[in-house]
Coordinates of C-alpha atoms and ligand atoms in Angstrom, one line a residue:
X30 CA 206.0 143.1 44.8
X31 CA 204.4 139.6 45.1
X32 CA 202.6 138.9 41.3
X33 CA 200.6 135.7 42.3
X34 CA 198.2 135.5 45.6
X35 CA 197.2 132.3 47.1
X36 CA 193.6 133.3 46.6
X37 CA 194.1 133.5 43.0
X38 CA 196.4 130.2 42.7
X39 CA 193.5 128.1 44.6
X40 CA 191.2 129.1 41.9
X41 CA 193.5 128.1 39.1
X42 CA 192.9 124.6 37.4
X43 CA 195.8 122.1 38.9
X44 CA 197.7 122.3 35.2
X45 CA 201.3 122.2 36.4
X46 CA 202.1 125.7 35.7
X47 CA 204.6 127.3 37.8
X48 CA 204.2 129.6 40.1
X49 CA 205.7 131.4 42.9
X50 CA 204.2 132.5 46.2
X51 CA 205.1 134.3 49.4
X52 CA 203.6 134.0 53.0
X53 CA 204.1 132.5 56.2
X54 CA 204.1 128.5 57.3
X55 CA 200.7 128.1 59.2
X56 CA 201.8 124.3 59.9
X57 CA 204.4 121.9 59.1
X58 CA 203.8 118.1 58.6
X59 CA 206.9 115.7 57.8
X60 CA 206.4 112.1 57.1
X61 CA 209.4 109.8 55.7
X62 CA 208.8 111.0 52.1
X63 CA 207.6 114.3 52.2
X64 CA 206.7 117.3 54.0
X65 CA 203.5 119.5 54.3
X66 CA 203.8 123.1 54.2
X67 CA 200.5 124.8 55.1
X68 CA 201.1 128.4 53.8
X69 CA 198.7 131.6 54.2
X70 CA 199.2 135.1 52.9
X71 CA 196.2 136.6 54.0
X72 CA 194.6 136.6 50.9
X73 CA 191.9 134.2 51.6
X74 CA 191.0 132.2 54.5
X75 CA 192.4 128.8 52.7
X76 CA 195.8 128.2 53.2
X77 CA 198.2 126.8 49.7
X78 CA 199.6 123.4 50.6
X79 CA 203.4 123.2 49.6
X80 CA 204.7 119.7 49.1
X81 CA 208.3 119.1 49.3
X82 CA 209.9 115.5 48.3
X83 CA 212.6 114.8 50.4
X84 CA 213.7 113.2 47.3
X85 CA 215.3 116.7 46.4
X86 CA 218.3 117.6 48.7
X87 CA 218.3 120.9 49.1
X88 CA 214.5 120.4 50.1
X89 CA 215.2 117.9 52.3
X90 CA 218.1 119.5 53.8
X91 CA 215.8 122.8 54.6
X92 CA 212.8 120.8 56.3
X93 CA 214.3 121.2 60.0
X94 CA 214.3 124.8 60.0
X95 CA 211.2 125.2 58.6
X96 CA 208.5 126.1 61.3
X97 CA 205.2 127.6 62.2
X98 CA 205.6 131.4 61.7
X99 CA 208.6 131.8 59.2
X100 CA 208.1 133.4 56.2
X101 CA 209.2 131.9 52.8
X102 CA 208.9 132.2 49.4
X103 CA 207.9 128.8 46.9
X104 CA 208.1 127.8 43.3
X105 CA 206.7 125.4 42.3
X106 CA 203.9 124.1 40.0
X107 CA 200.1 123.5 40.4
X108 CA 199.3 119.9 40.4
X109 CA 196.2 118.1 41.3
X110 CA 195.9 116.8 45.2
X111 CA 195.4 113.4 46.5
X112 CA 194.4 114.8 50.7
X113 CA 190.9 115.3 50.0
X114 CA 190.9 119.0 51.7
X115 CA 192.0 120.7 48.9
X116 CA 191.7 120.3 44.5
X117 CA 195.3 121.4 44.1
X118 CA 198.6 121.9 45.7
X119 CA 201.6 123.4 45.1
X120 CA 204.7 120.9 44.1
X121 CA 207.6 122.9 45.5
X122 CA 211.0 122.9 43.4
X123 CA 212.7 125.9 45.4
X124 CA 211.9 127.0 48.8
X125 CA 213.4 129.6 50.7
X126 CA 213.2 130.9 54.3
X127 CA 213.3 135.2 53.7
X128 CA 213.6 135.6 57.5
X129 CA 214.7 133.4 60.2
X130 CA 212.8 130.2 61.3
X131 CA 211.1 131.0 64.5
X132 CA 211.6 128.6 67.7
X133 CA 209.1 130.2 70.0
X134 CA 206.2 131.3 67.9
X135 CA 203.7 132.3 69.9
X136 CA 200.7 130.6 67.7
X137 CA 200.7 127.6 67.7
X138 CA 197.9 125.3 65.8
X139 CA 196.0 125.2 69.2
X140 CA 192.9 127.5 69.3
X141 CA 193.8 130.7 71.5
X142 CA 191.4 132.3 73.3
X143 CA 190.5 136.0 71.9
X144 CA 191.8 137.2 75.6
X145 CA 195.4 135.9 75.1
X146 CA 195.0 136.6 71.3
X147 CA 194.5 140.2 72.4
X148 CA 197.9 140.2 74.2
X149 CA 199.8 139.8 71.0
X150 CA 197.6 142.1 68.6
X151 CA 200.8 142.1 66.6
X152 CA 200.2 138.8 65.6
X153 CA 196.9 138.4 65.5
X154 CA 195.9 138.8 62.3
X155 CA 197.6 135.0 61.2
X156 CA 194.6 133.8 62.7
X157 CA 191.9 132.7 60.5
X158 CA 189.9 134.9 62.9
X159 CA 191.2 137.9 62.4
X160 CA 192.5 137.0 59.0
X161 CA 188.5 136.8 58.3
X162 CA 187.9 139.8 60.5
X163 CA 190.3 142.1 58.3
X164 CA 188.7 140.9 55.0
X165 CA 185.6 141.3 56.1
X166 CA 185.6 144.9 57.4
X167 CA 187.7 146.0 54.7
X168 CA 184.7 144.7 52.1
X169 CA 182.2 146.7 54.8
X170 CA 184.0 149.9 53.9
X171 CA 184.1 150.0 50.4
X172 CA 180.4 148.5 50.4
X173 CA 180.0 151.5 52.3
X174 CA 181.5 153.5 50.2
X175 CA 179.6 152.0 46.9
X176 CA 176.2 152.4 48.6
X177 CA 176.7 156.6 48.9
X178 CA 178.8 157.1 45.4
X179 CA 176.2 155.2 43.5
X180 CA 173.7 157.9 44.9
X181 CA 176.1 160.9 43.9
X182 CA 176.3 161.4 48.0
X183 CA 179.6 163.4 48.5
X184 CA 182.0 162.4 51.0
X185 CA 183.2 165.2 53.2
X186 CA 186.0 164.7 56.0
X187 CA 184.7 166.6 59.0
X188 CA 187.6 167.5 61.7
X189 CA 189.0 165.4 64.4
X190 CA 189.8 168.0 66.4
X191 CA 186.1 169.9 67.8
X192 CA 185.2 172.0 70.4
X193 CA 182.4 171.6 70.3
X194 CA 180.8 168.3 72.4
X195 CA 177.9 169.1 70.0
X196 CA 175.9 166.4 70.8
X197 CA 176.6 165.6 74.7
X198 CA 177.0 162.3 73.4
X199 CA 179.5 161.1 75.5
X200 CA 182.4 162.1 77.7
X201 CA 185.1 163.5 75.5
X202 CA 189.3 163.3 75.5
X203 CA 190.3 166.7 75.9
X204 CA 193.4 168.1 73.3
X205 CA 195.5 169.9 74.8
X206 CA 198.7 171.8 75.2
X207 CA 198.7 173.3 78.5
X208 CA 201.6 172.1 80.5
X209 CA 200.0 169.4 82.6
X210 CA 202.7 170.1 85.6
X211 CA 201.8 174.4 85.4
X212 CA 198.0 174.6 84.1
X213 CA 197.6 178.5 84.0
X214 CA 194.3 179.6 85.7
X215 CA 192.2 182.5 85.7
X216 CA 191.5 184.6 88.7
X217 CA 188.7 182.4 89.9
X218 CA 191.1 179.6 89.6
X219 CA 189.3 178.0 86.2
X220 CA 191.8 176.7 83.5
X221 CA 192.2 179.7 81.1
X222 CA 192.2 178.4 78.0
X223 CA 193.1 181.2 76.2
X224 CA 196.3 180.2 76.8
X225 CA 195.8 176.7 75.5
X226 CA 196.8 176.0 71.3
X227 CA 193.5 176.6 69.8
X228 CA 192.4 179.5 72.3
X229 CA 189.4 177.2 73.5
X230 CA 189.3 174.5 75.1
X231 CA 189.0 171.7 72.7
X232 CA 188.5 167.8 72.5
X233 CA 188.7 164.7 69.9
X234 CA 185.5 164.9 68.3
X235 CA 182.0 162.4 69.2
X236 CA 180.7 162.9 65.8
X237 CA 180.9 164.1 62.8
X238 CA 177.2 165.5 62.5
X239 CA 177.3 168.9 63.0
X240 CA 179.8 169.5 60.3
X241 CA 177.6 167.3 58.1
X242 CA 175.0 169.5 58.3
X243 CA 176.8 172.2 57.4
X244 CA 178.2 170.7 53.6
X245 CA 174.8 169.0 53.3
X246 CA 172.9 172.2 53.5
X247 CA 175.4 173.4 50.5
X248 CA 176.2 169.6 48.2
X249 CA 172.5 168.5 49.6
X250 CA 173.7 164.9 50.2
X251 CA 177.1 163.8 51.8
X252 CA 178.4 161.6 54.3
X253 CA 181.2 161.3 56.8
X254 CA 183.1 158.1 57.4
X255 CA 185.8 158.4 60.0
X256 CA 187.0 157.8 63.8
X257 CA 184.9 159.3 66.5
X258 CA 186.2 159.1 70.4
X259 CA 184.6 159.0 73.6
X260 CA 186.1 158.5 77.2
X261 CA 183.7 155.7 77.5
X262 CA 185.0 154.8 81.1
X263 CA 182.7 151.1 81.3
X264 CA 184.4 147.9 80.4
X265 CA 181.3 146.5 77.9
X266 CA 181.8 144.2 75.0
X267 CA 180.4 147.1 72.9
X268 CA 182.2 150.1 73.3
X269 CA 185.2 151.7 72.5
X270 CA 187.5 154.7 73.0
X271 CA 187.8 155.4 69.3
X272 CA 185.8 153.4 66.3
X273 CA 184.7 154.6 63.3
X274 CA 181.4 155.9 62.4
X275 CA 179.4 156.6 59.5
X276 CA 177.0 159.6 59.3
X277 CA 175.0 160.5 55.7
X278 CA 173.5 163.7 56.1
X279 CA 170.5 164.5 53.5
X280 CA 169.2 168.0 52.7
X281 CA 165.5 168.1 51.6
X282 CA 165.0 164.7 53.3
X283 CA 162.6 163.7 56.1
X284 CA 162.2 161.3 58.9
X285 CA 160.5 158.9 56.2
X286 CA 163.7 159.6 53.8
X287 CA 165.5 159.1 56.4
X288 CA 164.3 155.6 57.5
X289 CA 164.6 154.3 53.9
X290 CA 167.7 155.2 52.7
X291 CA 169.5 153.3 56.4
X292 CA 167.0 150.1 55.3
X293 CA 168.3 150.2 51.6
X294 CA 171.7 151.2 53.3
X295 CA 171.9 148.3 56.1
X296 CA 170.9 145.7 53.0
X297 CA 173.4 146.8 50.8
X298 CA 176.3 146.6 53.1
X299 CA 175.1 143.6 54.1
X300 CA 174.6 142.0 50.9
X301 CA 177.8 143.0 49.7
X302 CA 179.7 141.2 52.6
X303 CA 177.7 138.2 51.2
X304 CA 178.8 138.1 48.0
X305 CA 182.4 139.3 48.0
X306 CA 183.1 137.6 51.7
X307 CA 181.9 134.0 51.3
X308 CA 184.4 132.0 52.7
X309 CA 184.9 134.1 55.6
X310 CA 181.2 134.5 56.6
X311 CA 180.9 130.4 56.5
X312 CA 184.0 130.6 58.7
X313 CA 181.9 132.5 61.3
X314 CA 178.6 130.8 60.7
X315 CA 180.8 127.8 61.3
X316 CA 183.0 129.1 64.3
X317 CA 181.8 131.7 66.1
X318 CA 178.0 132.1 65.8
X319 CA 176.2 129.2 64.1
X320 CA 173.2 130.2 61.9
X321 CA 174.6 134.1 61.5
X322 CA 174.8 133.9 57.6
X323 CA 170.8 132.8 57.6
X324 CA 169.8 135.1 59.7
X325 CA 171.6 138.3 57.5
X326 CA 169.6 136.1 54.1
X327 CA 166.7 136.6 56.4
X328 CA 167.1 140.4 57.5
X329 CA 167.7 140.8 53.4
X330 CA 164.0 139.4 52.7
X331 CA 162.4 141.5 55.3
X332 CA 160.5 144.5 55.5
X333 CA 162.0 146.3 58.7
X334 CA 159.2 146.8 61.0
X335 CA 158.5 150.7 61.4
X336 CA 157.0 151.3 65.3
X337 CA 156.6 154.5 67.4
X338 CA 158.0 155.1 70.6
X339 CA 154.9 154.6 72.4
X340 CA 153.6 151.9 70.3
X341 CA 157.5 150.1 71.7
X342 CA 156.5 150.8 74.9
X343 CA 152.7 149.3 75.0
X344 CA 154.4 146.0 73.6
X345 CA 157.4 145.8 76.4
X346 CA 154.2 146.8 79.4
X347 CA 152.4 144.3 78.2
X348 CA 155.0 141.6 77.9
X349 CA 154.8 138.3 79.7
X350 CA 157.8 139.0 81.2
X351 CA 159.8 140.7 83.7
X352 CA 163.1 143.1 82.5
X353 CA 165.8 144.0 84.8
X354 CA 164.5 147.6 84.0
X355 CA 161.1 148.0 84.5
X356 CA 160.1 149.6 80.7
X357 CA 158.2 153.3 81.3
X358 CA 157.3 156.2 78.3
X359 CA 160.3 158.4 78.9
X360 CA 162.4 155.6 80.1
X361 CA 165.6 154.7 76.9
X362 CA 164.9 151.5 75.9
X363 CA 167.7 149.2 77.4
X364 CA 169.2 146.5 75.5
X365 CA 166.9 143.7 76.8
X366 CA 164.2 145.6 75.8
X367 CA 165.6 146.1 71.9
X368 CA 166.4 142.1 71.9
X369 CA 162.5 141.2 73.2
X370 CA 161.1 143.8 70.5
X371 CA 163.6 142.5 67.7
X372 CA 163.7 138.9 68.7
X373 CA 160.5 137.8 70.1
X374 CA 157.7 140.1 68.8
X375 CA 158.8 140.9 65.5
X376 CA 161.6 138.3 64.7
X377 CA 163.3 141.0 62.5
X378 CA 164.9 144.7 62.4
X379 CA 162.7 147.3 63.7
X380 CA 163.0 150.9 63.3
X381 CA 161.7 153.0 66.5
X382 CA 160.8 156.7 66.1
X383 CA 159.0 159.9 68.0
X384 CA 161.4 159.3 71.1
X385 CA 160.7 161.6 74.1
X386 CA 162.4 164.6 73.8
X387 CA 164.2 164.3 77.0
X388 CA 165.8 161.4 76.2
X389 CA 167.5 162.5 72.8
X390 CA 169.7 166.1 71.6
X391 CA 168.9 169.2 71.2
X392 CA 169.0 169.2 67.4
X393 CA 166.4 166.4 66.5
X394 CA 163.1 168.0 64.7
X395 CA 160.6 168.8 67.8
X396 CA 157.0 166.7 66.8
X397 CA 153.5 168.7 67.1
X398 CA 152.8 166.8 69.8
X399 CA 155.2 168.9 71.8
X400 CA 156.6 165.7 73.8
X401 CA 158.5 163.7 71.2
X402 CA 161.2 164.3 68.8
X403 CA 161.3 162.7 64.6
X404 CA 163.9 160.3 66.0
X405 CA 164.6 156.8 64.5
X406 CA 167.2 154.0 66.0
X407 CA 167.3 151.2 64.5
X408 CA 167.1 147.7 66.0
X409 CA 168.4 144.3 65.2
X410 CA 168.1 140.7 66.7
X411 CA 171.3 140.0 68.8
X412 CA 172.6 143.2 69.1
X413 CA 170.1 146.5 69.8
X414 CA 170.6 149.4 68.8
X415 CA 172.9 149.8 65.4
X416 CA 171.8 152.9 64.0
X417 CA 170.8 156.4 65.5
X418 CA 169.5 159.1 63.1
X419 CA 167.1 161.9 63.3
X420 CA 165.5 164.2 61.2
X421 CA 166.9 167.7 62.1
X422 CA 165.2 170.8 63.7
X423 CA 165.1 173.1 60.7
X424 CA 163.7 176.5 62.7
X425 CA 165.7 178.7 64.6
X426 CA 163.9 179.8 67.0
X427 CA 162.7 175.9 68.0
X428 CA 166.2 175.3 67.9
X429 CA 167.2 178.1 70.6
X430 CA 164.3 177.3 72.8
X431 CA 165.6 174.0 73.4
X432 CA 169.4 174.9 73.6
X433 CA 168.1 176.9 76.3
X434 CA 166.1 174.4 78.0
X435 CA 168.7 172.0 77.7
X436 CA 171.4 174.2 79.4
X437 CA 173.8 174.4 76.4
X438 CA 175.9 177.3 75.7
X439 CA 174.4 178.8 72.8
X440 CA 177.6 181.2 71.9
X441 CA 178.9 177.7 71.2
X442 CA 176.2 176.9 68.3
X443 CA 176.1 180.2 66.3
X444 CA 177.3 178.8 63.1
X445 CA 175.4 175.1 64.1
X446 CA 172.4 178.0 64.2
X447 CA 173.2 180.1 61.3
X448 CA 172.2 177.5 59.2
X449 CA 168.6 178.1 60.0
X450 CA 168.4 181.5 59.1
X451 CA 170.1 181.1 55.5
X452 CA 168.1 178.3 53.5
X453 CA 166.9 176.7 55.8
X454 CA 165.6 173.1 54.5
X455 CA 164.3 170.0 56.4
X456 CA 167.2 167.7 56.3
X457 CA 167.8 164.3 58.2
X458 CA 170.8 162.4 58.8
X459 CA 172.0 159.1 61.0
X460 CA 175.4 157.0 62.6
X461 CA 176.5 153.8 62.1
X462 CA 179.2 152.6 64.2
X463 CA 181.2 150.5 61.6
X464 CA 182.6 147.9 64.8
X465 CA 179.0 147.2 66.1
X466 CA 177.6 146.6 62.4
X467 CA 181.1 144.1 62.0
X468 CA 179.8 142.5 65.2
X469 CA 176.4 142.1 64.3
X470 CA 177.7 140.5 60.7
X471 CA 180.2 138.5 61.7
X472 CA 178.5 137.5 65.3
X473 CA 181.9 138.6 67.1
X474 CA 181.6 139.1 70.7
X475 CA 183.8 141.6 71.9
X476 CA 184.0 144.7 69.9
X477 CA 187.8 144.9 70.8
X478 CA 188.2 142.0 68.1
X479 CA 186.4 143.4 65.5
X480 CA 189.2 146.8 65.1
X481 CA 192.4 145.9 64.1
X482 CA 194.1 148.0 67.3
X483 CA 191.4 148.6 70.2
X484 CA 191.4 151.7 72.2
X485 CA 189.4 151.3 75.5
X486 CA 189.8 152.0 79.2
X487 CA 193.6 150.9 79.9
X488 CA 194.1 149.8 76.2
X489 CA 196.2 151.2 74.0
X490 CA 199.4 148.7 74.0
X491 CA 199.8 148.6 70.0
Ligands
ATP1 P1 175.1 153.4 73.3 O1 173.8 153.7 74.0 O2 175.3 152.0 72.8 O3 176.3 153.9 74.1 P2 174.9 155.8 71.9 O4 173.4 156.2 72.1 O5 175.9 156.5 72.7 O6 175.1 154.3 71.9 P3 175.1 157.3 69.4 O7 175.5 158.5 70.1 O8 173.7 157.3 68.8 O9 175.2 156.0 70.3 O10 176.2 156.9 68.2 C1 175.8 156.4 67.0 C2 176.3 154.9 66.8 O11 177.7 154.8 67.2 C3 175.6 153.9 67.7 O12 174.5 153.5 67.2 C4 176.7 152.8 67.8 O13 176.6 152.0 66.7 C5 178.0 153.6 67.7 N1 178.6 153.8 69.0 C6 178.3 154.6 70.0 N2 179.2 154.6 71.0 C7 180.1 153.7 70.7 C8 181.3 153.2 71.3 N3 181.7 153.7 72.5 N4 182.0 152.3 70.7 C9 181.6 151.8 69.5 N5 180.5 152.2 68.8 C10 179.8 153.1 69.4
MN2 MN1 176.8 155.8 74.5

């Protein structure tokens, strides 16, 4: 295994020790003298320079078939640089190719558009892009991860595999064994899905929540962190097939609970990204959406505005504008209207709650007023909505009443209802989809460049 990583070298003092590195040529520059090696190994944005004095044979004999893409290994020592890009560089006194020199590299030092860069996800990741991307979403999962253990939350793995769509959130990808040429039917000429592996009919699961509930009502504070699927059949810059999603499900915990544990939550995963990720983030600030880093500092400083439903809806009526959709109580807010609320009238997050009940599932906590449910999404500047939570109806029989009303098959909820009758407790929960919180960090555009291998409607190539 590789001891030394260019990350660590380019933060050493240029004292002439020797070293040795591995990665892959980003560039090659040859004058009369010397040659350039610009070489990355993912460990940092930066890439090591490599300089090789023709003045050594065997160096000079290899400098034709060194070329973007190839991977090598260097030795060299650490010496002080004259180019004024970087402090140091590395002197080189062996190189060697480990595989062979690439002619038709499909990089080159051009900038590729993130539609052709998504043709050869393979390579992909030697971009400083998605070099940055990776690093950045892989500090967003352990600051996730930090945020919960710190608070003793317990991290349960919920199944993949569900038949239940609990939620009606979206369409779902049915699993399946039933021979697709010979489907065996019952009598009236419905799939019989008895005969299918689990008995039932069965699907890739839109959520995690249910389950949740289940071990927070025993461990009284847990969350679930994993991938989450739905046939999402539209071509939008925001969904996917399959993305990850994080859902913290708190037992003796209310809509107020609720709302400020995902504040303190969104500002620490935020901050951490900050702190441990601050080359990359300049790299976006710089690249792909100027001004993004400031406006993260300035969500940090900022109380998150805390509206109703109906108080969102008074401020869109009475704006001095017209939206595509006309904004009514009982209508979901659209995206325009989450930017106008975020961006122009309170210039920060804002957390809506007491949605109509129509609008939201079954199992959020029915309010006195017998119209709205203790919903709470929360809103941010550029994006919309980034996280959905509830606090949870905690009575049975409130619970079957709307089942009922909704049109859901109860038999399907028995243990989802079961809860209710032993211990019941109020308890409260939310989602975060991890891509959409990378987007909103990072200012990416397409959510299909913020997950290493996207899955969407006629994607799935690597
Ligand atoms: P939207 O209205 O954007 O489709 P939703 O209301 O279906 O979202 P929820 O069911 O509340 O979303 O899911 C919780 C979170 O999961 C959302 O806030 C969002 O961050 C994320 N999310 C939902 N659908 C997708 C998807 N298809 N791809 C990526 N992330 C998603
Ligand atoms: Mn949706």
């Amino acid at each position: 295994m590789n001891e030394q990583r260019i990350k660590e070298i380019l933060n050493m003092e240029p004292d002439h020790r020797y070293v040795e590195i591995h990665g892959w040529i980003r560039t090659v520059r040859t004058s009369k003298n010397v040659t350039f090696l610009e070489v990355n190994d993912g460990s940092c944005l930066k890439n090591l320079q490599v300089v090789l004095d023709h003045q050594r044979k065997e160096l000079a004999d290899l400098v034709p078939s060194l070329r973007t893409g190839a991977s090598v290994s260097v030795q060299g020592d650490i010496a002080p640089s004259l180019g004024k890009n970087q402090k140091l560089e590395l002197n080189a006194t062996a190189v060697a190719l480990i595989g062979p020199s690439p002619e038709d590299y499909p990089l080159q030092k051009k900038r590729h558009s993130f539609e052709f860069l998504r043709e050869i996800a393979h390579l992909r990741p030697r971009t400083n892009t998605f070099g940055a991307v990776a690093r950045v979403r892989n500090a967003v999962c352990y600051g996730i991860h930090s945020f919960f253990q710190e608070r003793g939350f317990i991290y349960v793995h919920t199944p993949i595999i569900s038949s239940n769509d609990c939620e009606g959130a979206g369409e779902t990808f049915q699993v399946t064994t039933l021979p697709l040429k010979d489907i065996p039917v019952k009598e009236n000429g419905e799939v019989d899905f008895t005969k299918d592996f689990f008995g039932k009919k069965a699907s890739l699961t839109v959520s995690g929540q249910l389950e949740g509930e289940v071990y927070a009502l025993a461990l009284t504070n847990v969350y679930t962190f994993g991938p989450t699927f739905r046939a999402e059949n539209s071509n939008t810059s925001r969904h996917l097939a399959e993305f990850w999603m994080v859902e913290p499900e708190m037992a003796f915990c209310d809509i107020h609970g609720n709302m400020d544990l995902a504040e303190e939550f969104l500002k620490h995963i935020i901050s951490y990204v900050l702190d441990h990720c601050t080359e990359d983030m300049n790299f976006f600030d710089t690249w792909v959406e100027k001004g993004v880093t400031a406006s993260l500092h300035h969500v940090l400083d900022a109380d998150f505005a805390r509206i109703t439903y109906d108080e969102a809806v008074d401020h869109l009526e009475k704006a001095d504008r017209s939206f595509e959709f006309k904004p009514f109580w009982g209508a979901d807010l659209q995206s325009e209207h989450e930017k106008y609320l975020t961006e122009e009238v309170f210039r920060k997050p804002v957390i809506v709650t007491g949605y109509p009940k129509e609008i939201k599932a079954f199992y959020m906590k029915q309010n006195d007023d017998g119209r709205t449910v203790a919903a709470m999404d929360i809103l941010v500047p550029r994006l919309g909505e980034i996280i959905g939570g509830s606090e949870r109806e905690s009575d049975r029989t409130k619970l079957e009443t709307r089942i009922k009303e909704m049109g859901l098959p109860k038999e399907d909820y028995w243990w989802y209802l079961d809860l209710r009758s032993y211990g019941t407790v109020p308890h409260a929960g939310f989602g975060l989809g991890l891509e959409r919180f990378i987007q909103y960090i990072t200012g990416m555009q397409n959510i299909r460049d913020v997950i290493p291998f996207p899955r969407a409607v006629n994607t799935a190539e690597f």
